[in-house]
């Protein structure tokens, strides 16, 4: 069985981290497979949203620590530059919404993989652990970039230093998570939400994502200019024409992602 499951259904690419006996911890094979699947998501026109989840009771426990301990394993610098960093940049640059459906514990690089997605949804029993400090490491996989932006500097420092388990509802209150669902409703509710995203004006969502990426580093003046440029591009899409036409004719729009 592959360590990454991949299925396209109703314009959504469903990606499942699939090493349940290891809490979906990442080894090299799984990281490279995830990169390849994200590339497919970017290139396939039929994919208009991505849904990332874990199989079994975890989302992901981060790096497979047995692989790091193995003297024949890939080594620290290689692991970050070849495994995780390319995953984060692929997700942030993917011109489609990426939903992290955090079905259980998300620890270490697994937590920060979730946090780099566009929308983070969690089941009530899910949790987030910046496990790094417990083993003498620093938050990686973009954690030191995303965490302070999501929860503010003070909470980010506390979460990173103490490495405490943050329950889904607390994570939602802090701004790490968009919504939390009861465990027995989680799969249906999150699939319904990604289905909505897949029928939205994909180009506009991609341009919104692009603008949000810039907002994290831009001045207000530069961001206003960026909005001018991106809004012009949005206005040139078929979906914009369809949206306005549908509104004026008092009918539901039918967006195609063009
Ligand atoms: C695991 C793991 C795991 C291997 C559970 N590896 N087997 C980047 C670059 C280079 C180097 C290092 O790291 C990084 C980034 C990182 O991600 S560093 C952080 C790595 N992750 C952690 O430190 C988390 C370690 N895991 C845990 O703290 C717990 O397992 C959690 C809280 C995730 C779950 O706890 P439990 O629900 O009590 O489950 P468990 O501990 O019993 O785990 C179940 C099995 O999964 C167990 O195997 P076993 O054969 O005994 O049943 C664990 O050994 C295995 N597992 N995480 N990261």
Coordinates of C-alpha atoms and ligand atoms in Angstrom, one line a residue:
X1 CA 0.0 0.0 0.0
X2 CA 1.4 3.4 -0.9
X3 CA 2.3 5.9 1.8
X4 CA 0.3 8.5 -0.1
X5 CA -3.2 7.8 -1.3
X6 CA -4.5 9.9 -4.1
X7 CA -7.9 10.1 -5.7
X8 CA -9.7 12.7 -7.8
X9 CA -13.4 13.0 -7.3
X10 CA -15.8 15.8 -8.3
X11 CA -12.9 18.1 -9.1
X12 CA -11.3 17.6 -5.7
X13 CA -7.9 15.8 -5.2
X14 CA -8.0 13.8 -2.0
X15 CA -4.5 13.2 -0.6
X16 CA -4.2 10.9 2.4
X17 CA -1.0 10.5 4.4
X18 CA -1.0 6.7 4.8
X19 CA 1.4 5.2 7.3
X20 CA -1.2 4.8 10.1
X21 CA 0.9 2.4 12.1
X22 CA 3.5 5.2 12.4
X23 CA 1.0 7.9 13.0
X24 CA 1.6 9.0 9.3
X25 CA 5.2 10.0 10.2
X26 CA 7.1 11.2 7.2
X27 CA 9.9 9.1 5.7
X28 CA 11.7 10.1 2.5
X29 CA 9.4 8.1 0.2
X30 CA 6.3 9.7 1.6
X31 CA 7.7 13.2 1.4
X32 CA 8.7 12.7 -2.3
X33 CA 5.4 11.1 -3.2
X34 CA 3.5 14.0 -1.6
X35 CA 5.6 16.5 -3.7
X36 CA 4.8 14.6 -6.8
X37 CA 1.0 14.5 -6.0
X38 CA 1.0 18.2 -5.3
X39 CA 2.6 18.8 -8.7
X40 CA -0.2 16.8 -10.3
X41 CA -2.7 18.9 -8.4
X42 CA -1.1 22.0 -9.8
X43 CA -1.1 20.8 -13.4
X44 CA -4.4 19.0 -13.8
X45 CA -7.2 21.4 -14.8
X46 CA -9.8 19.0 -13.5
X47 CA -8.5 19.5 -10.0
X48 CA -10.0 22.7 -8.5
X49 CA -9.3 22.0 -4.8
X50 CA -7.1 19.8 -2.7
X51 CA -8.0 17.9 0.5
X52 CA -5.2 16.7 2.7
X53 CA -5.8 14.3 5.6
X54 CA -4.3 11.4 7.5
X55 CA -5.4 7.8 7.7
X56 CA -6.1 6.2 11.0
X57 CA -6.0 8.1 14.2
X58 CA -3.4 10.7 13.4
X59 CA -3.0 13.5 10.8
X60 CA 0.8 13.2 11.0
X61 CA 3.5 12.8 13.7
X62 CA 6.0 14.7 11.6
X63 CA 9.4 13.3 10.8
X64 CA 9.8 9.6 11.2
X65 CA 12.4 9.6 14.0
X66 CA 13.6 6.2 13.1
X67 CA 14.7 7.4 9.7
X68 CA 16.7 10.3 11.3
X69 CA 18.3 7.9 13.8
X70 CA 19.4 5.6 11.0
X71 CA 23.0 6.3 10.1
X72 CA 22.3 5.3 6.5
X73 CA 19.3 7.7 6.5
X74 CA 19.1 11.0 4.5
X75 CA 20.5 13.4 7.2
X76 CA 19.1 16.6 8.6
X77 CA 20.0 19.1 5.9
X78 CA 18.8 16.8 3.2
X79 CA 15.6 16.1 5.0
X80 CA 14.5 19.7 5.3
X81 CA 15.7 21.0 1.9
X82 CA 14.6 18.0 0.0
X83 CA 11.5 16.7 1.9
X84 CA 9.6 19.4 3.8
X85 CA 10.6 22.8 2.3
X86 CA 9.5 21.8 -1.2
X87 CA 6.2 20.6 0.2
X88 CA 5.5 23.9 1.9
X89 CA 6.5 26.0 -1.2
X90 CA 4.3 23.7 -3.4
X91 CA 1.3 24.2 -1.2
X92 CA 1.8 28.0 -0.9
X93 CA 2.3 28.3 -4.7
X94 CA -0.5 25.9 -5.7
X95 CA -3.0 28.1 -7.5
X96 CA -5.9 26.2 -5.9
X97 CA -7.2 26.1 -2.4
X98 CA -5.6 23.5 -0.2
X99 CA -7.6 22.2 2.8
X100 CA -5.9 20.4 5.7
X101 CA -8.5 18.1 7.3
X102 CA -6.8 17.4 10.6
X103 CA -8.4 14.2 11.7
X104 CA -6.1 13.5 14.8
X105 CA -2.8 14.5 16.3
X106 CA -0.6 16.7 14.1
X107 CA 2.9 16.9 15.6
X108 CA 6.2 18.4 14.6
X109 CA 6.5 18.8 10.8
X110 CA 3.0 17.3 10.7
X111 CA 1.6 20.3 12.6
X112 CA 3.3 22.8 10.4
X113 CA 2.3 21.0 7.3
X114 CA -1.3 21.5 8.3
X115 CA -0.7 25.2 9.2
X116 CA 0.8 26.0 5.8
X117 CA -2.5 25.0 4.1
X118 CA -5.1 27.6 3.1
X119 CA -7.9 26.3 5.3
X120 CA -7.3 24.2 8.4
X121 CA -10.2 22.1 9.6
X122 CA -10.0 19.9 12.7
X123 CA -12.0 17.2 14.4
X124 CA -12.8 17.8 18.0
X125 CA -10.3 15.2 19.2
X126 CA -7.5 16.5 17.0
X127 CA -4.5 18.3 18.5
X128 CA -1.4 20.3 17.4
X129 CA 2.0 19.8 19.0
X130 CA 5.1 21.7 18.2
X131 CA 7.0 18.6 19.4
X132 CA 10.4 20.0 18.3
X133 CA 11.7 21.4 21.6
X134 CA 11.0 18.1 23.3
X135 CA 13.8 16.5 21.2
X136 CA 16.1 19.6 21.1
X137 CA 15.1 21.0 17.7
X138 CA 13.4 24.1 16.4
X139 CA 10.1 24.3 14.7
X140 CA 10.6 23.7 11.0
X141 CA 8.5 23.2 7.9
X142 CA 7.6 26.9 8.0
X143 CA 6.5 26.8 11.7
X144 CA 8.5 29.8 12.7
X145 CA 6.9 31.8 9.8
X146 CA 3.3 30.6 10.0
X147 CA 2.8 30.4 13.8
X148 CA 3.5 34.0 14.8
X149 CA 1.4 35.1 11.8
X150 CA -1.5 32.9 12.8
X151 CA -1.5 33.2 16.6
X152 CA 0.7 36.3 17.4
X153 CA 4.2 36.4 18.6
X154 CA 3.6 35.7 22.3
X155 CA 1.4 32.5 21.8
X156 CA 3.8 31.4 19.1
X157 CA 6.8 31.6 21.5
X158 CA 4.9 29.7 24.2
X159 CA 3.6 27.0 21.9
X160 CA 7.1 26.6 20.4
X161 CA 9.0 26.6 23.6
X162 CA 6.8 24.4 25.7
X163 CA 5.7 22.0 22.9
X164 CA 2.4 21.5 24.7
X165 CA -0.5 19.7 23.1
X166 CA -3.0 22.3 21.8
X167 CA -6.5 20.8 21.6
X168 CA -8.5 21.6 18.4
X169 CA -10.9 24.0 20.1
X170 CA -8.1 26.0 21.7
X171 CA -6.3 26.0 18.3
X172 CA -9.4 27.4 16.7
X173 CA -9.7 30.2 19.4
X174 CA -6.1 31.1 18.8
X175 CA -6.5 31.3 15.0
X176 CA -4.6 28.2 14.0
X177 CA -7.8 26.5 12.8
X178 CA -10.7 27.8 10.7
X179 CA -13.4 25.4 12.1
X180 CA -13.7 22.4 14.4
X181 CA -16.3 19.6 13.9
X182 CA -17.5 16.8 16.1
X183 CA -15.6 13.6 15.3
X184 CA -18.6 11.7 13.9
X185 CA -19.4 14.6 11.5
X186 CA -15.9 15.5 10.5
X187 CA -15.5 13.5 7.3
X188 CA -18.8 14.6 5.8
X189 CA -18.6 18.2 6.9
X190 CA -15.1 18.7 5.7
X191 CA -15.8 17.0 2.3
X192 CA -18.9 19.2 1.9
X193 CA -16.7 22.3 2.5
X194 CA -14.0 21.3 0.0
X195 CA -16.8 20.5 -2.5
X196 CA -18.0 24.1 -2.2
X197 CA -14.5 25.4 -2.8
X198 CA -14.1 23.2 -5.9
X199 CA -17.2 24.9 -7.5
X200 CA -16.0 28.4 -6.7
X201 CA -14.2 30.7 -9.2
X202 CA -10.9 28.9 -9.0
X203 CA -8.8 31.6 -10.6
X204 CA -10.1 34.2 -8.1
X205 CA -9.3 31.9 -5.2
X206 CA -5.8 31.4 -6.6
X207 CA -5.3 35.2 -7.0
X208 CA -6.6 35.7 -3.4
X209 CA -4.1 33.2 -2.2
X210 CA -1.4 34.9 -4.1
X211 CA -2.4 38.3 -2.5
X212 CA -2.4 36.7 1.0
X213 CA 1.0 35.3 0.4
X214 CA 2.2 38.8 -0.5
X215 CA 0.4 40.5 2.4
X216 CA 2.6 38.7 4.9
X217 CA 5.7 40.6 3.7
X218 CA 4.3 43.7 1.9
X219 CA 3.8 47.3 3.0
X220 CA 0.2 48.6 2.7
X221 CA 1.1 50.7 -0.3
X222 CA 2.8 47.8 -2.1
X223 CA -0.2 45.5 -1.2
X224 CA -2.7 48.0 -2.7
X225 CA -0.7 48.0 -5.9
X226 CA -0.7 44.2 -5.8
X227 CA -4.5 44.1 -5.4
X228 CA -4.9 46.4 -8.4
X229 CA -2.9 44.0 -10.5
X230 CA -4.5 40.9 -9.3
X231 CA -8.0 42.3 -9.5
X232 CA -7.4 43.2 -13.1
X233 CA -6.4 39.6 -13.7
X234 CA -9.5 38.3 -11.9
X235 CA -11.7 40.6 -14.0
X236 CA -10.3 39.0 -17.1
X237 CA -11.6 35.5 -16.1
X238 CA -14.7 33.8 -17.6
X239 CA -15.8 33.1 -14.0
X240 CA -16.0 36.9 -13.3
X241 CA -18.2 37.4 -16.4
X242 CA -20.3 34.5 -15.3
X243 CA -20.6 35.8 -11.7
X244 CA -21.8 39.2 -12.8
X245 CA -24.1 37.8 -15.4
X246 CA -25.7 35.4 -12.9
X247 CA -26.2 38.2 -10.4
X248 CA -27.8 40.5 -12.9
X249 CA -30.1 37.7 -14.1
X250 CA -31.0 36.5 -10.6
X251 CA -29.7 33.0 -11.2
X252 CA -27.1 30.8 -9.5
X253 CA -23.6 31.1 -11.1
X254 CA -22.0 28.1 -12.8
X255 CA -18.2 28.6 -12.4
X256 CA -15.8 26.6 -14.5
X257 CA -12.5 27.7 -13.0
X258 CA -11.5 29.6 -16.2
Ligands
LIG1 C1 6.5 7.4 15.4 C2 6.5 8.8 15.4 C3 7.5 9.5 14.7 C4 8.4 7.4 14.2 C5 4.8 8.2 16.4 N1 8.5 8.7 14.1 N2 7.5 6.7 14.8 C6 12.7 17.5 10.5 C7 14.0 17.3 10.0 C8 14.9 16.4 10.5 C9 14.8 15.7 11.6 C10 13.8 15.7 12.6 O1 12.6 16.3 12.4 C11 12.1 17.1 11.6 C12 10.8 17.6 11.8 C13 10.0 16.9 12.9 O2 8.9 16.6 12.6 S1 10.6 16.8 14.5 C14 9.3 16.2 15.4 C15 9.1 14.7 15.1 N3 7.9 14.2 15.8 C16 7.8 14.0 17.1 O3 8.7 14.3 17.9 C17 6.5 13.4 17.6 C18 6.7 12.0 18.1 N4 5.5 11.4 18.5 C19 4.8 11.6 19.5 O4 5.1 12.5 20.3 C20 3.6 10.7 19.8 O5 3.8 9.5 19.1 C21 2.3 11.4 19.3 C22 1.9 12.6 20.3 C23 2.3 11.9 17.9 C24 1.1 10.4 19.5 O6 1.2 9.8 20.7 P1 0.3 8.5 21.0 O7 -1.1 8.7 20.6 O8 0.5 8.1 22.5 O9 0.9 7.3 20.1 P2 2.3 6.5 20.2 O10 3.3 7.4 20.7 O11 2.0 5.3 20.9 O12 2.6 6.2 18.7 C25 2.1 5.2 17.9 C26 3.2 4.5 17.1 O13 3.6 5.5 16.2 C27 4.4 4.1 17.9 O14 4.9 3.0 17.3 P3 4.8 1.5 18.0 O15 5.6 0.6 17.1 O16 5.5 1.7 19.4 O17 3.3 1.3 18.1 C28 5.3 5.3 17.7 O18 6.7 5.0 17.9 C29 5.0 5.7 16.3 N5 5.4 7.1 16.0 N6 5.4 9.2 16.0 N7 7.6 10.8 14.6

